[in-house]
mmCIF file of C-alpha atoms in Angstrom:
data_model
loop_
_atom_site.group_PDB
_atom_site.id
_atom_site.type_symbol
_atom_site.label_atom_id
_atom_site.label_comp_id
_atom_site.label_asym_id
_atom_site.label_seq_id
_atom_site.Cartn_x
_atom_site.Cartn_y
_atom_site.Cartn_z
ATOM 1 C CA MET A 65 72.071 128.629 129.461
ATOM 2 C CA LYS A 66 71.777 127.703 125.797
ATOM 3 C CA TYR A 67 72.924 124.507 124.146
ATOM 4 C CA ARG A 68 73.628 123.166 120.683
ATOM 5 C CA PHE A 69 74.125 119.478 119.928
ATOM 6 C CA ILE A 70 75.686 118.337 116.672
ATOM 7 C CA CYS A 71 76.814 115.034 115.196
ATOM 8 C CA ALA A 72 77.860 113.888 111.732
ATOM 9 C CA ILE A 73 75.667 111.324 109.962
ATOM 10 C CA TYR A 74 77.737 108.976 107.864
ATOM 11 C CA PHE A 75 76.492 107.634 104.510
ATOM 12 C CA LEU A 76 73.149 109.488 104.691
ATOM 13 C CA GLY A 77 72.881 111.500 101.486
ATOM 14 C CA MET A 78 70.289 114.167 100.721
ATOM 15 C CA GLU A 79 68.644 114.854 97.376
ATOM 16 C CA LYS A 80 69.920 118.448 97.030
ATOM 17 C CA ASP A 81 72.850 120.579 98.193
ATOM 18 C CA ASN A 82 72.381 123.174 100.963
ATOM 19 C CA MET A 83 69.333 121.363 102.249
ATOM 20 C CA THR A 84 67.857 121.418 105.764
ATOM 21 C CA ILE A 85 65.011 119.184 106.945
ATOM 22 C CA PRO A 86 63.301 120.191 110.227
ATOM 23 C CA LEU A 87 62.320 117.407 112.615
ATOM 24 C CA PRO A 88 60.202 117.398 115.796
ATOM 25 C CA SER A 89 63.522 117.790 117.596
ATOM 26 C CA GLY A 90 66.388 119.401 115.698
ATOM 27 C CA LYS A 91 67.099 119.153 111.995
ATOM 28 C CA ILE A 92 69.107 117.159 109.479
ATOM 29 C CA SER A 93 71.174 119.275 107.109
ATOM 30 C CA ASN A 94 74.060 119.270 104.655
ATOM 31 C CA GLU A 95 74.623 123.033 104.655
ATOM 32 C CA LYS A 96 78.333 123.742 105.199
ATOM 33 C CA GLY A 97 77.803 127.366 106.252
ATOM 34 C CA LEU A 98 76.632 126.403 109.736
ATOM 35 C CA LEU A 99 79.635 124.130 110.162
ATOM 36 C CA LYS A 100 82.040 126.961 109.364
ATOM 37 C CA GLN A 101 80.208 129.227 111.792
ATOM 38 C CA MET A 102 80.455 126.626 114.556
ATOM 39 C CA PHE A 103 83.954 125.286 114.077
ATOM 40 C CA ASP A 104 85.997 128.322 113.050
ATOM 41 C CA ASN A 105 86.992 129.248 116.618
ATOM 42 C CA ASN A 106 89.500 128.261 119.282
ATOM 43 C CA LEU A 107 86.935 126.419 121.429
ATOM 44 C CA SER A 108 86.020 123.991 118.648
ATOM 45 C CA VAL A 109 89.566 123.423 117.455
ATOM 46 C CA GLY A 110 90.830 122.972 120.996
ATOM 47 C CA THR A 111 88.120 120.572 122.194
ATOM 48 C CA LEU A 112 86.726 118.762 119.124
ATOM 49 C CA GLY A 113 90.045 118.774 117.274
ATOM 50 C CA ILE A 114 90.898 119.135 113.603
ATOM 51 C CA HIS A 115 90.212 115.476 112.758
ATOM 52 C CA SER A 116 86.680 115.522 114.203
ATOM 53 C CA ILE A 117 85.918 118.831 112.493
ATOM 54 C CA GLU A 118 87.110 117.497 109.133
ATOM 55 C CA GLU A 119 84.803 114.499 109.532
ATOM 56 C CA PHE A 120 81.832 116.874 109.707
ATOM 57 C CA TYR A 121 82.837 118.481 106.430
ATOM 58 C CA ASP A 122 83.411 115.082 104.805
ATOM 59 C CA ALA A 123 80.148 113.501 105.999
ATOM 60 C CA PRO A 124 77.172 113.876 103.625
ATOM 61 C CA SER A 125 74.885 115.228 106.379
ATOM 62 C CA TYR A 126 74.676 116.092 110.058
ATOM 63 C CA TYR A 127 72.105 116.470 112.854
ATOM 64 C CA VAL A 128 71.859 119.600 114.998
ATOM 65 C CA VAL A 129 69.592 120.623 117.900
ATOM 66 C CA ASP A 130 69.341 124.042 119.547
ATOM 67 C CA GLY A 131 67.667 124.780 122.872
ATOM 68 C CA GLU A 132 67.909 126.213 126.353
ATOM 69 C CA PHE A 133 68.224 124.634 129.755
ATOM 70 C CA ALA A 134 65.959 125.668 132.603
ATOM 71 C CA ASP A 135 66.778 129.030 134.191
ATOM 72 C CA ALA A 136 68.278 127.404 137.267
ATOM 73 C CA PHE A 137 70.775 125.362 135.208
ATOM 74 C CA THR A 138 74.352 126.240 136.219
ATOM 75 C CA LYS A 139 77.886 125.524 135.026
ATOM 76 C CA GLU A 140 78.108 122.903 137.785
ATOM 77 C CA ASP A 141 75.004 121.231 136.350
ATOM 78 C CA CYS A 142 76.664 121.262 132.923
ATOM 79 C CA ASP A 143 79.693 119.458 134.243
ATOM 80 C CA ALA A 144 77.505 116.934 136.082
ATOM 81 C CA TYR A 145 75.015 116.200 133.294
ATOM 82 C CA GLY A 146 76.501 117.538 130.042
ATOM 83 C CA THR A 147 77.846 114.197 128.887
ATOM 84 C CA GLN A 148 74.578 112.414 129.719
ATOM 85 C CA VAL A 149 72.587 114.982 127.713
ATOM 86 C CA THR A 150 75.018 114.494 124.822
ATOM 87 C CA PHE A 151 74.466 110.730 124.932
ATOM 88 C CA ALA A 152 70.692 111.285 124.965
ATOM 89 C CA PHE A 153 70.749 113.409 121.802
ATOM 90 C CA LEU A 154 73.067 110.898 120.142
ATOM 91 C CA ARG A 155 70.690 108.011 120.929
ATOM 92 C CA GLN A 156 67.769 110.124 119.713
ATOM 93 C CA ILE A 157 69.172 110.563 116.210
ATOM 94 C CA GLN A 158 70.615 107.033 116.167
ATOM 95 C CA ASN A 159 67.134 105.606 116.758
ATOM 96 C CA PHE A 160 65.583 107.963 114.219
ATOM 97 C CA ILE A 161 67.859 107.136 111.285
ATOM 98 C CA GLY A 162 67.633 103.459 112.223
ATOM 99 C CA ASN A 163 64.033 103.606 111.007
ATOM 100 C CA PHE A 164 65.216 104.330 107.466
ATOM 101 C CA TRP A 165 66.050 100.635 107.028
ATOM 102 C CA LYS A 166 62.295 100.037 106.892
ATOM 103 C CA LEU A 167 62.308 101.786 103.497
ATOM 104 C CA ARG A 168 65.451 100.161 102.084
ATOM 105 C CA ASP A 169 68.799 98.773 103.092
ATOM 106 C CA ASN A 170 71.394 101.398 103.986
ATOM 107 C CA CYS A 171 74.390 101.899 106.250
ATOM 108 C CA ALA A 172 73.723 105.346 107.760
ATOM 109 C CA TYR A 173 75.061 105.696 111.287
ATOM 110 C CA VAL A 174 76.293 108.197 113.865
ATOM 111 C CA ARG A 175 79.350 107.917 116.078
ATOM 112 C CA ASP A 176 80.526 111.061 117.921
ATOM 113 C CA GLY A 177 78.208 113.744 119.266
ATOM 114 C CA PHE A 178 79.193 117.111 120.720
ATOM 115 C CA LEU A 179 77.228 119.421 122.998
ATOM 116 C CA TYR A 180 78.035 123.140 123.199
ATOM 117 C CA VAL A 181 76.762 124.931 126.303
ATOM 118 C CA TYR A 182 77.020 128.726 126.378
ATOM 119 C CA ASP A 183 75.425 131.962 127.559
ATOM 120 C CA GLU A 184 75.615 134.363 124.619
ATOM 121 C CA TYR A 185 78.314 133.252 122.206
ATOM 122 C CA LEU A 186 78.860 129.607 121.315
ATOM 123 C CA SER A 187 82.614 130.139 120.953
ATOM 124 C CA GLU A 188 82.858 131.287 124.583
ATOM 125 C CA GLY A 189 81.100 128.279 126.082
ATOM 126 C CA CYS A 190 82.227 124.726 126.795
ATOM 127 C CA THR A 191 81.801 121.385 125.042
ATOM 128 C CA TYR A 192 80.969 117.791 125.970
ATOM 129 C CA LYS A 193 81.390 114.615 123.922
ATOM 130 C CA ALA A 194 79.679 111.241 123.696
ATOM 131 C CA SER A 195 80.334 108.293 121.371
ATOM 132 C CA VAL A 196 78.400 105.199 120.313
ATOM 133 C CA SER A 197 79.960 102.178 118.650
ATOM 134 C CA LEU A 198 77.322 100.858 116.213
ATOM 135 C CA VAL A 199 78.749 101.070 112.685
ATOM 136 C CA ASN A 200 76.235 99.871 110.097
ATOM 137 C CA SER A 201 76.815 98.234 106.736
ATOM 138 C CA PHE A 202 74.603 96.916 103.959
ATOM 139 C CA ALA A 203 73.399 93.331 104.062
ATOM 140 C CA ASN A 204 76.246 92.446 101.660
ATOM 141 C CA GLY A 205 78.816 94.201 103.854
ATOM 142 C CA GLU A 206 79.250 97.311 101.683
ATOM 143 C CA GLN A 207 79.327 100.895 102.908
ATOM 144 C CA LYS A 208 78.225 103.671 100.566
ATOM 145 C CA ASN A 209 76.030 106.759 100.572
ATOM 146 C CA VAL A 210 72.305 106.290 100.181
ATOM 147 C CA CYS A 211 70.115 109.255 99.336
ATOM 148 C CA PHE A 212 66.779 109.689 101.092
ATOM 149 C CA THR A 213 64.294 112.305 99.928
ATOM 150 C CA GLU A 214 62.869 115.008 102.155
ATOM 151 C CA ASP A 215 59.457 113.334 102.069
ATOM 152 C CA GLU A 216 60.961 110.001 103.093
ATOM 153 C CA ILE A 217 62.804 111.508 106.045
ATOM 154 C CA ILE A 218 59.830 113.562 107.206
ATOM 155 C CA GLY A 219 57.694 110.443 106.870
ATOM 156 C CA PHE A 220 59.333 109.094 110.029
ATOM 157 C CA ALA A 221 58.933 112.334 112.008
ATOM 158 C CA ASP A 222 55.798 111.203 113.874
ATOM 159 C CA ASP A 223 57.678 108.168 115.174
ATOM 160 C CA MET A 224 60.667 110.139 116.436
ATOM 161 C CA GLN A 225 61.399 109.275 120.060
ATOM 162 C CA ILE A 226 62.222 112.556 121.784
ATOM 163 C CA PHE A 227 63.825 112.562 125.205
ATOM 164 C CA ASP A 228 63.197 115.205 127.852
ATOM 165 C CA VAL A 229 66.347 117.257 128.461
ATOM 166 C CA GLN A 230 65.183 118.309 131.907
ATOM 167 C CA GLY A 231 64.302 114.710 132.712
ATOM 168 C CA VAL A 232 67.882 113.625 132.080
ATOM 169 C CA VAL A 233 68.990 116.193 134.642
ATOM 170 C CA GLU A 234 66.270 115.811 137.247
ATOM 171 C CA GLN A 235 65.715 112.054 137.033
ATOM 172 C CA LYS A 236 69.354 111.171 136.288
ATOM 173 C CA VAL A 237 68.324 109.100 133.242
ATOM 174 C CA SER A 238 71.324 107.508 131.512
ATOM 175 C CA TYR A 239 71.567 106.991 127.759
ATOM 176 C CA ARG A 240 75.212 105.974 127.825
ATOM 177 C CA ASN A 241 74.616 102.254 127.336
ATOM 178 C CA PRO A 242 72.122 100.630 124.929
ATOM 179 C CA THR A 243 69.071 99.114 126.554
ATOM 180 C CA GLN A 244 69.097 95.412 127.421
ATOM 181 C CA LYS A 245 65.476 95.063 128.475
ATOM 182 C CA GLN A 246 64.511 93.426 125.167
ATOM 183 C CA HIS A 247 66.100 90.197 126.387
ATOM 184 C CA TYR A 248 64.012 89.872 129.521
ATOM 185 C CA LYS A 249 60.474 88.666 129.985
ATOM 186 C CA GLY A 250 58.026 90.993 131.644
ATOM 187 C CA GLU A 251 59.329 94.166 129.987
ATOM 188 C CA GLY A 252 56.266 94.497 127.763
ATOM 189 C CA LEU A 253 58.085 94.073 124.471
ATOM 190 C CA ASP A 254 56.494 92.162 121.604
ATOM 191 C CA LYS A 255 57.722 90.007 118.733
ATOM 192 C CA LYS A 256 58.306 92.998 116.484
ATOM 193 C CA ASP A 257 60.480 94.661 119.105
ATOM 194 C CA MET A 258 62.625 91.553 119.300
ATOM 195 C CA GLY A 259 62.798 91.179 115.539
ATOM 196 C CA GLU A 260 63.866 94.786 115.057
ATOM 197 C CA MET A 261 66.521 94.427 117.756
ATOM 198 C CA TYR A 262 68.146 91.480 115.944
ATOM 199 C CA VAL A 263 67.940 93.334 112.624
ATOM 200 C CA ALA A 264 69.837 96.226 114.225
ATOM 201 C CA LEU A 265 72.400 93.723 115.487
ATOM 202 C CA ALA A 266 72.810 92.332 111.962
ATOM 203 C CA ARG A 267 73.178 95.778 110.397
ATOM 204 C CA GLY A 268 75.956 96.653 112.844
ATOM 205 C CA GLU A 269 77.926 93.493 112.036
ATOM 206 C CA MET A 270 80.571 93.685 109.307
ATOM 207 C CA VAL A 271 81.171 89.916 109.091
ATOM 208 C CA ILE A 272 78.605 88.474 106.665
ATOM 209 C CA PRO A 273 78.080 85.053 108.325
ATOM 210 C CA MET A 274 77.452 86.845 111.617
ATOM 211 C CA LYS A 275 74.906 89.027 109.833
ATOM 212 C CA VAL A 276 73.146 85.916 108.563
ATOM 213 C CA MET A 277 73.049 84.458 112.073
ATOM 214 C CA SER A 278 71.450 87.647 113.441
ATOM 215 C CA TYR A 279 68.946 87.767 110.569
ATOM 216 C CA CYS A 280 67.911 84.189 111.385
ATOM 217 C CA MET A 281 67.496 85.139 115.036
ATOM 218 C CA ALA A 282 65.251 87.996 113.912
ATOM 219 C CA LEU A 283 63.132 85.565 111.890
ATOM 220 C CA GLU A 284 62.818 83.300 114.913
ATOM 221 C CA ALA A 285 61.757 86.213 117.086
ATOM 222 C CA LEU A 286 58.982 87.052 114.619
ATOM 223 C CA VAL A 287 57.484 83.671 113.734
ATOM 224 C CA ALA A 288 58.798 80.899 115.991
ATOM 225 C CA ASN A 289 56.922 79.632 119.037
ATOM 226 C CA THR A 290 58.765 76.355 119.633
ATOM 227 C CA THR A 291 62.228 74.894 119.136
ATOM 228 C CA THR A 292 60.871 71.717 117.525
ATOM 229 C CA GLU A 293 61.877 71.468 113.833
ATOM 230 C CA LEU A 294 62.883 75.104 114.168
ATOM 231 C CA SER A 295 64.501 75.795 110.797
ATOM 232 C CA HIS A 296 61.694 74.036 108.906
ATOM 233 C CA ARG A 297 58.947 75.867 110.811
ATOM 234 C CA VAL A 298 60.564 79.275 110.424
ATOM 235 C CA ALA A 299 61.268 78.780 106.706
ATOM 236 C CA GLU A 300 57.748 77.536 106.088
ATOM 237 C CA ARG A 301 56.092 80.383 107.994
ATOM 238 C CA VAL A 302 58.173 83.098 106.369
ATOM 239 C CA ALA A 303 57.346 81.615 102.965
ATOM 240 C CA VAL A 304 53.581 81.568 103.506
ATOM 241 C CA LEU A 305 53.544 85.053 105.027
ATOM 242 C CA ILE A 306 55.331 86.955 102.264
ATOM 243 C CA GLY A 307 55.441 84.621 99.237
ATOM 244 C CA LYS A 308 52.899 85.617 96.593
ATOM 245 C CA THR A 309 53.214 82.593 94.316
ATOM 246 C CA LYS A 310 54.182 78.965 94.705
ATOM 247 C CA GLU A 311 57.545 79.701 93.084
ATOM 248 C CA GLU A 312 58.228 82.606 95.459
ATOM 249 C CA ARG A 313 57.310 80.537 98.496
ATOM 250 C CA CYS A 314 59.619 77.716 97.399
ATOM 251 C CA GLU A 315 62.482 80.153 96.873
ATOM 252 C CA ILE A 316 61.930 81.826 100.256
ATOM 253 C CA TYR A 317 61.769 78.457 102.001
ATOM 254 C CA THR A 318 65.044 77.371 100.383
ATOM 255 C CA VAL A 319 66.882 80.625 101.194
ATOM 256 C CA VAL A 320 65.801 80.612 104.836
ATOM 257 C CA LYS A 321 66.911 76.990 105.183
ATOM 258 C CA LYS A 322 70.276 77.901 103.625
ATOM 259 C CA GLY A 323 70.557 80.782 106.056
ATOM 260 C CA TYR A 324 69.920 78.382 108.907
ATOM 261 C CA ASP A 325 72.728 76.147 107.718
ATOM 262 C CA VAL A 326 75.060 79.140 108.081
ATOM 263 C CA ARG A 327 73.546 80.032 111.451
ATOM 264 C CA SER A 328 74.067 76.516 112.790
ATOM 265 C CA LYS A 329 77.699 76.380 111.682
ATOM 266 C CA ILE A 330 78.499 79.757 113.233
ATOM 267 C CA ALA A 331 76.594 79.098 116.453
ATOM 268 C CA HIS A 332 78.483 75.838 116.979
ATOM 269 C CA GLY A 333 81.927 77.154 116.087
ATOM 270 C CA ASP A 334 82.200 75.246 112.821
ATOM 271 C CA PHE A 335 83.357 76.216 109.323
ATOM 272 C CA ILE A 336 80.852 77.189 106.625
ATOM 273 C CA LYS A 337 80.484 75.184 103.449
ATOM 274 C CA GLY A 338 80.060 77.136 100.242
ATOM 275 C CA ASN A 339 81.569 80.351 98.931
ATOM 276 C CA GLU A 340 81.437 83.925 100.215
ATOM 277 C CA GLU A 341 79.291 85.264 97.368
ATOM 278 C CA ASP A 342 76.529 82.746 98.091
ATOM 279 C CA ILE A 343 76.500 83.737 101.759
ATOM 280 C CA LYS A 344 76.258 87.413 100.748
ATOM 281 C CA LYS A 345 73.300 86.564 98.529
ATOM 282 C CA TYR A 346 71.493 84.839 101.401
ATOM 283 C CA SER A 347 72.219 87.814 103.656
ATOM 284 C CA VAL A 348 70.710 90.287 101.178
ATOM 285 C CA LEU A 349 67.619 88.135 100.649
ATOM 286 C CA LEU A 350 67.056 87.586 104.383
ATOM 287 C CA ASP A 351 67.342 91.326 104.931
ATOM 288 C CA GLY A 352 64.589 91.868 102.368
ATOM 289 C CA TYR A 353 62.376 89.164 103.860
ATOM 290 C CA LEU A 354 62.615 90.816 107.274
ATOM 291 C CA ARG A 355 61.706 94.203 105.862
ATOM 292 C CA ALA A 356 58.573 92.655 104.345
ATOM 293 C CA LEU A 357 57.704 90.723 107.516
ATOM 294 C CA LEU A 358 57.966 93.802 109.714
ATOM 295 C CA THR A 359 55.304 95.597 107.665
ATOM 296 C CA LEU A 360 52.767 92.951 108.638
ATOM 297 C CA ILE A 361 50.431 93.286 111.621
ATOM 298 C CA GLU A 362 48.186 90.237 111.952
ATOM 299 C CA PRO A 363 50.755 87.460 112.613
ATOM 300 C CA TYR A 364 52.070 89.218 115.700
ATOM 301 C CA GLU A 365 48.656 89.712 117.262
ATOM 302 C CA ILE A 366 47.624 86.048 117.218
ATOM 303 C CA GLU A 367 47.199 84.455 120.647
ATOM 304 C CA LYS A 368 49.982 82.042 121.505
ATOM 305 C CA SER A 369 47.581 79.099 121.750
ATOM 306 C CA LYS A 370 46.284 79.770 118.222
ATOM 307 C CA ILE A 371 49.556 80.410 116.389
ATOM 308 C CA ASP A 372 49.983 76.884 115.027
ATOM 309 C CA ASP A 373 46.428 76.826 113.684
ATOM 310 C CA TYR A 374 46.945 80.247 112.088
ATOM 311 C CA TYR A 375 49.994 79.135 110.115
ATOM 312 C CA LEU A 376 48.398 75.796 109.245
ATOM 313 C CA GLY A 377 45.476 77.709 107.759
ATOM 314 C CA LEU A 378 47.840 79.812 105.626
ATOM 315 C CA LEU A 379 49.679 76.720 104.493
ATOM 316 C CA MET A 380 46.483 75.023 103.342
ATOM 317 C CA GLU A 381 45.155 77.972 101.334
#
């Protein structure tokens, strides 16, 4: 049996019309011809619905994957595993476009994914649906299209995490819920993994003070090794890691400390002092600091017993 997965990608623009970018698994495209071919039939209208179909036409791009199940795959297998396979493809593209933040702030996200399973003609098959809830926004809370070039998108192709379709079926792997292993010791994750997880949490938060709190948690994950004088240590370490001049380091230190003031108020259920525009400014700056920090390698490879000496050495340069 054949399959085709498709999902709309919101706010991810492409540099030209009628453009298709092949990936190690599937492709990202903005060509409307394929959409008309897929959706202009009773199966699509009856299962996806007019509103979902219109969202595909309105979105600036979409992700599509074509393939075939193993020969022994039956309609009963489709009904048993179709939704799980749909979730797997949806997580695959969600993780892939999440990497684009490493280039620049954006709010691209996916929500609903649909899997067509058929023998010869797509319109005579059946469909399955999966949905994820992460809706991204810029660090200042805005949502708008951001254009990425073909070279930029392909630049992340080698890092694309591709799941095994047959493995989902045979090993009953579930992609329905996001992983929680990053919170537990012994799972083999490092500081960068934790930092990136809190950045993703911040990007999916529409409330700016909550974004700031998550950004501060990301900073802690990357550079903190004790709770003593936490805000001072984090601000100081971020400043010496990415500040190029004395003036830059002073500014970074001040912004991180301001961010921590917001974090403390939110974490303890208190009101924030200051105005909304200032908080937005801190959020945007913290987002940029994290992008710079996550390009570094050395700080995250230092042995735990030598971390304090490492940062002291940077401070005294």
